[in-house]
Amino acid sequence: MLEQRIQQHFIESADLKYQAAPVLSQPIANAVQALLACVTSGGKVLACGNGGSAADAQHFAAEFVGRFERERPELAAIALTTDSSILTAVGNDYGFDVVFSRQVRALGQAGDVLIAITTSGNSENVLKAVEAAHERDMVVIGLSGRGGGKLNRALRDTDVHICVPHERTARVQEVHLLTLHCLCDAVDELLLGDTENPL
């Protein structure tokens, strides 16, 4: 019984990825172009999210600053989820809803990119970070699921929305991680060519 349940997780995850590939490939490609324009002009990427999405933001930043699968120069990325002093000070003094937006206003500049991750599309602190990014003339790459929620209205035409077509948080997060890997791989491909690790 337990093994069947485990296998069902694998099957659901694989099925969603097959179904989502043709739906998400274009927005992911658009996100790659936004990232490429940012890093080749000396900009940086800020990333934020809550819970598992916070972990995804950190995962992405680590692979941009370090590397994904290929050796390359460092790319500038900061996860806004990692500084416990900022998070607790801002959360205590101003409220948890602005823990990311104050960092975006402090660190973000025109030409930078914000990766805003919210599985529901309704995380208030992520939505406020999107608003702050727009104030700084940044492009936003929004990762969501469940139809996109409030993030649909918060994003501009110049932003990119990668909305996973599923209701279950775990499945959405699994596709978010795959999406972030696609972004890293494609940026490396466009910067370095296809001499290493072809698919």
C-alpha positions as a Markdown table, in Angstrom:
| # | Residue | x | y | z |
|---|---|---|---|---|
| 1 | Met | 0.0 | 0.0 | 0.0 |
| 2 | Leu | 2.8 | 2.4 | 1.0 |
| 3 | Glu | 4.8 | 1.6 | -2.1 |
| 4 | Gln | 1.7 | 2.3 | -4.3 |
| 5 | Arg | 1.3 | 5.7 | -2.7 |
| 6 | Ile | 4.9 | 6.5 | -3.3 |
| 7 | Gln | 4.7 | 5.4 | -6.9 |
| 8 | Gln | 1.6 | 7.6 | -7.4 |
| 9 | His | 3.7 | 10.6 | -6.4 |
| 10 | Phe | 6.2 | 9.8 | -9.1 |
| 11 | Ile | 3.5 | 9.2 | -11.7 |
| 12 | Glu | 1.6 | 12.5 | -10.8 |
| 13 | Ser | 4.8 | 14.5 | -10.9 |
| 14 | Ala | 5.9 | 13.0 | -14.3 |
| 15 | Asp | 2.5 | 13.4 | -15.8 |
| 16 | Leu | 2.4 | 17.1 | -14.8 |
| 17 | Lys | 5.8 | 17.7 | -16.3 |
| 18 | Tyr | 4.8 | 16.2 | -19.6 |
| 19 | Gln | 1.6 | 18.3 | -19.6 |
| 20 | Ala | 3.3 | 21.5 | -18.6 |
| 21 | Ala | 6.2 | 21.3 | -21.0 |
| 22 | Pro | 4.4 | 22.8 | -24.1 |
| 23 | Val | 2.5 | 25.3 | -21.9 |
| 24 | Leu | 5.5 | 26.6 | -20.0 |
| 25 | Ser | 8.3 | 26.4 | -22.6 |
| 26 | Gln | 7.5 | 29.8 | -24.1 |
| 27 | Pro | 7.2 | 31.8 | -20.8 |
| 28 | Ile | 10.4 | 30.1 | -19.6 |
| 29 | Ala | 12.2 | 31.1 | -22.8 |
| 30 | Asn | 10.9 | 34.7 | -22.3 |
| 31 | Ala | 12.3 | 34.6 | -18.7 |
| 32 | Val | 15.7 | 33.4 | -20.0 |
| 33 | Gln | 15.8 | 36.4 | -22.3 |
| 34 | Ala | 15.0 | 38.8 | -19.4 |
| 35 | Leu | 17.8 | 37.1 | -17.3 |
| 36 | Leu | 20.3 | 37.3 | -20.1 |
| 37 | Ala | 19.6 | 41.0 | -20.7 |
| 38 | Cys | 20.0 | 41.6 | -17.0 |
| 39 | Val | 23.3 | 39.8 | -16.5 |
| 40 | Thr | 24.9 | 41.0 | -19.7 |
| 41 | Ser | 24.3 | 44.6 | -18.8 |
| 42 | Gly | 25.8 | 44.2 | -15.3 |
| 43 | Gly | 22.5 | 43.7 | -13.5 |
| 44 | Lys | 21.6 | 41.3 | -10.7 |
| 45 | Val | 18.8 | 39.0 | -9.9 |
| 46 | Leu | 16.9 | 39.1 | -6.6 |
| 47 | Ala | 14.7 | 36.2 | -5.6 |
| 48 | Cys | 12.1 | 35.7 | -2.9 |
| 49 | Gly | 9.4 | 33.3 | -1.7 |
| 50 | Asn | 8.1 | 31.7 | 1.5 |
| 51 | Gly | 8.7 | 28.2 | 2.8 |
| 52 | Gly | 9.6 | 25.8 | 0.0 |
| 53 | Ser | 9.6 | 28.8 | -2.3 |
| 54 | Ala | 12.2 | 30.4 | -0.1 |
| 55 | Ala | 14.4 | 27.3 | -0.5 |
| 56 | Asp | 13.9 | 27.6 | -4.3 |
| 57 | Ala | 15.0 | 31.2 | -4.2 |
| 58 | Gln | 18.2 | 30.2 | -2.4 |
| 59 | His | 18.7 | 27.2 | -4.7 |
| 60 | Phe | 18.5 | 29.5 | -7.7 |
| 61 | Ala | 20.9 | 32.1 | -6.2 |
| 62 | Ala | 23.4 | 29.4 | -5.4 |
| 63 | Glu | 23.5 | 28.1 | -8.9 |
| 64 | Phe | 23.8 | 31.6 | -10.4 |
| 65 | Val | 26.6 | 32.8 | -8.1 |
| 66 | Gly | 28.3 | 29.4 | -8.0 |
| 67 | Arg | 27.5 | 27.3 | -11.1 |
| 68 | Phe | 24.8 | 25.1 | -12.5 |
| 69 | Glu | 26.5 | 22.3 | -14.5 |
| 70 | Arg | 29.2 | 24.1 | -16.3 |
| 71 | Glu | 32.2 | 26.3 | -15.3 |
| 72 | Arg | 31.5 | 30.0 | -16.0 |
| 73 | Pro | 32.1 | 33.4 | -14.4 |
| 74 | Glu | 29.9 | 34.2 | -11.4 |
| 75 | Leu | 26.5 | 35.7 | -12.1 |
| 76 | Ala | 25.0 | 38.2 | -9.6 |
| 77 | Ala | 22.0 | 36.8 | -7.6 |
| 78 | Ile | 20.7 | 37.4 | -4.1 |
| 79 | Ala | 18.1 | 35.4 | -2.3 |
| 80 | Leu | 16.1 | 37.8 | -0.1 |
| 81 | Thr | 15.2 | 35.0 | 2.2 |
| 82 | Thr | 18.5 | 34.4 | 3.9 |
| 83 | Asp | 19.4 | 37.3 | 6.2 |
| 84 | Ser | 17.7 | 36.5 | 9.5 |
| 85 | Ser | 18.6 | 39.9 | 11.0 |
| 86 | Ile | 16.9 | 41.8 | 8.1 |
| 87 | Leu | 13.9 | 39.5 | 8.1 |
| 88 | Thr | 13.3 | 39.7 | 11.9 |
| 89 | Ala | 14.1 | 43.4 | 12.2 |
| 90 | Val | 11.8 | 44.4 | 9.3 |
| 91 | Gly | 9.2 | 41.8 | 10.3 |
| 92 | Asn | 9.2 | 43.1 | 13.9 |
| 93 | Asp | 9.3 | 46.8 | 13.1 |
| 94 | Tyr | 7.1 | 47.0 | 10.0 |
| 95 | Gly | 5.4 | 43.6 | 9.5 |
| 96 | Phe | 6.1 | 40.4 | 7.7 |
| 97 | Asp | 4.3 | 41.7 | 4.6 |
| 98 | Val | 7.2 | 44.0 | 3.7 |
| 99 | Val | 10.3 | 41.8 | 4.5 |
| 100 | Phe | 11.0 | 41.4 | 0.8 |
| 101 | Ser | 9.8 | 44.7 | -0.6 |
| 102 | Arg | 12.1 | 46.8 | 1.7 |
| 103 | Gln | 15.0 | 44.7 | 0.5 |
| 104 | Val | 14.0 | 45.2 | -3.2 |
| 105 | Arg | 13.8 | 49.0 | -2.7 |
| 106 | Ala | 17.2 | 48.9 | -0.9 |
| 107 | Leu | 19.0 | 46.7 | -3.4 |
| 108 | Gly | 17.1 | 46.8 | -6.7 |
| 109 | Gln | 18.0 | 49.0 | -9.6 |
| 110 | Ala | 16.6 | 49.6 | -13.1 |
| 111 | Gly | 17.6 | 46.6 | -15.3 |
| 112 | Asp | 17.7 | 44.1 | -12.4 |
| 113 | Val | 15.3 | 41.1 | -12.3 |
| 114 | Leu | 13.1 | 39.9 | -9.5 |
| 115 | Ile | 12.2 | 36.3 | -9.4 |
| 116 | Ala | 9.0 | 36.2 | -7.3 |
| 117 | Ile | 7.9 | 32.7 | -6.2 |
| 118 | Thr | 4.5 | 32.0 | -4.8 |
| 119 | Thr | 2.7 | 28.7 | -5.4 |
| 120 | Ser | -0.7 | 30.2 | -4.7 |
| 121 | Gly | 0.0 | 33.6 | -6.4 |
| 122 | Asn | -1.4 | 35.2 | -3.2 |
| 123 | Ser | 1.6 | 35.6 | -0.9 |
| 124 | Glu | 1.3 | 39.2 | 0.3 |
| 125 | Asn | 5.0 | 39.8 | 0.9 |
| 126 | Val | 5.8 | 38.5 | -2.5 |
| 127 | Leu | 3.2 | 40.7 | -4.1 |
| 128 | Lys | 4.6 | 43.7 | -2.3 |
| 129 | Ala | 8.1 | 42.8 | -3.6 |
| 130 | Val | 6.6 | 42.8 | -7.1 |
| 131 | Glu | 5.2 | 46.3 | -6.5 |
| 132 | Ala | 8.6 | 47.5 | -5.2 |
| 133 | Ala | 10.4 | 46.0 | -8.2 |
| 134 | His | 8.1 | 47.9 | -10.5 |
| 135 | Glu | 9.0 | 51.1 | -8.6 |
| 136 | Arg | 12.7 | 50.3 | -9.3 |
| 137 | Asp | 12.0 | 49.7 | -13.1 |
| 138 | Met | 12.9 | 46.0 | -12.7 |
| 139 | Val | 11.5 | 43.1 | -14.8 |
| 140 | Val | 9.6 | 40.5 | -12.7 |
| 141 | Ile | 9.6 | 36.8 | -13.4 |
| 142 | Gly | 6.7 | 35.4 | -11.4 |
| 143 | Leu | 6.5 | 31.7 | -10.6 |
| 144 | Ser | 3.1 | 30.5 | -9.4 |
| 145 | Gly | 0.5 | 27.7 | -9.7 |
| 146 | Arg | -3.2 | 27.3 | -9.0 |
| 147 | Gly | -4.2 | 29.7 | -11.7 |
| 148 | Gly | -1.9 | 32.5 | -10.6 |
| 149 | Gly | -4.0 | 34.2 | -8.0 |
| 150 | Lys | -3.4 | 37.9 | -7.3 |
| 151 | Leu | 0.0 | 37.6 | -9.1 |
| 152 | Asn | -2.0 | 37.7 | -12.4 |
| 153 | Arg | -3.0 | 41.3 | -11.7 |
| 154 | Ala | 0.2 | 42.4 | -10.1 |
| 155 | Leu | 2.4 | 41.6 | -13.1 |
| 156 | Arg | 2.9 | 43.9 | -16.1 |
| 157 | Asp | 3.0 | 43.1 | -19.8 |
| 158 | Thr | 6.8 | 43.5 | -19.7 |
| 159 | Asp | 7.0 | 40.8 | -16.9 |
| 160 | Val | 7.0 | 37.1 | -17.3 |
| 161 | His | 4.5 | 34.7 | -15.6 |
| 162 | Ile | 5.3 | 31.1 | -15.3 |
| 163 | Cys | 2.1 | 29.6 | -13.9 |
| 164 | Val | 2.2 | 25.8 | -13.3 |
| 165 | Pro | -1.2 | 24.3 | -14.3 |
| 166 | His | -1.9 | 22.4 | -11.1 |
| 167 | Glu | -3.6 | 22.9 | -7.7 |
| 168 | Arg | -1.4 | 20.8 | -5.5 |
| 169 | Thr | 1.5 | 22.7 | -3.8 |
| 170 | Ala | 4.0 | 19.9 | -3.9 |
| 171 | Arg | 3.5 | 19.3 | -7.6 |
| 172 | Val | 3.7 | 23.1 | -8.3 |
| 173 | Gln | 7.0 | 23.3 | -6.4 |
| 174 | Glu | 8.4 | 20.3 | -8.3 |
| 175 | Val | 7.8 | 22.1 | -11.5 |
| 176 | His | 9.2 | 25.3 | -10.1 |
| 177 | Leu | 12.5 | 23.6 | -9.3 |
| 178 | Leu | 12.6 | 22.2 | -12.8 |
| 179 | Thr | 11.9 | 25.6 | -14.2 |
| 180 | Leu | 14.7 | 27.2 | -12.3 |
| 181 | His | 17.1 | 24.5 | -13.6 |
| 182 | Cys | 15.9 | 25.3 | -17.1 |
| 183 | Leu | 16.6 | 29.0 | -16.6 |
| 184 | Cys | 20.1 | 28.3 | -15.3 |
| 185 | Asp | 20.8 | 25.8 | -18.2 |
| 186 | Ala | 19.5 | 28.2 | -20.9 |
| 187 | Val | 21.5 | 31.2 | -19.6 |
| 188 | Asp | 24.6 | 29.1 | -19.6 |
| 189 | Glu | 23.8 | 27.8 | -23.1 |
| 190 | Leu | 23.4 | 31.4 | -24.4 |
| 191 | Leu | 26.4 | 32.7 | -22.7 |
| 192 | Leu | 28.8 | 29.8 | -23.4 |
| 193 | Gly | 27.5 | 27.9 | -26.4 |
| 194 | Asp | 26.8 | 24.2 | -26.6 |
| 195 | Thr | 30.4 | 22.8 | -26.3 |
| 196 | Glu | 29.7 | 21.1 | -22.9 |
| 197 | Asn | 27.0 | 18.9 | -21.6 |
| 198 | Pro | 24.7 | 18.9 | -24.6 |
| 199 | Leu | 21.3 | 17.4 | -23.8 |
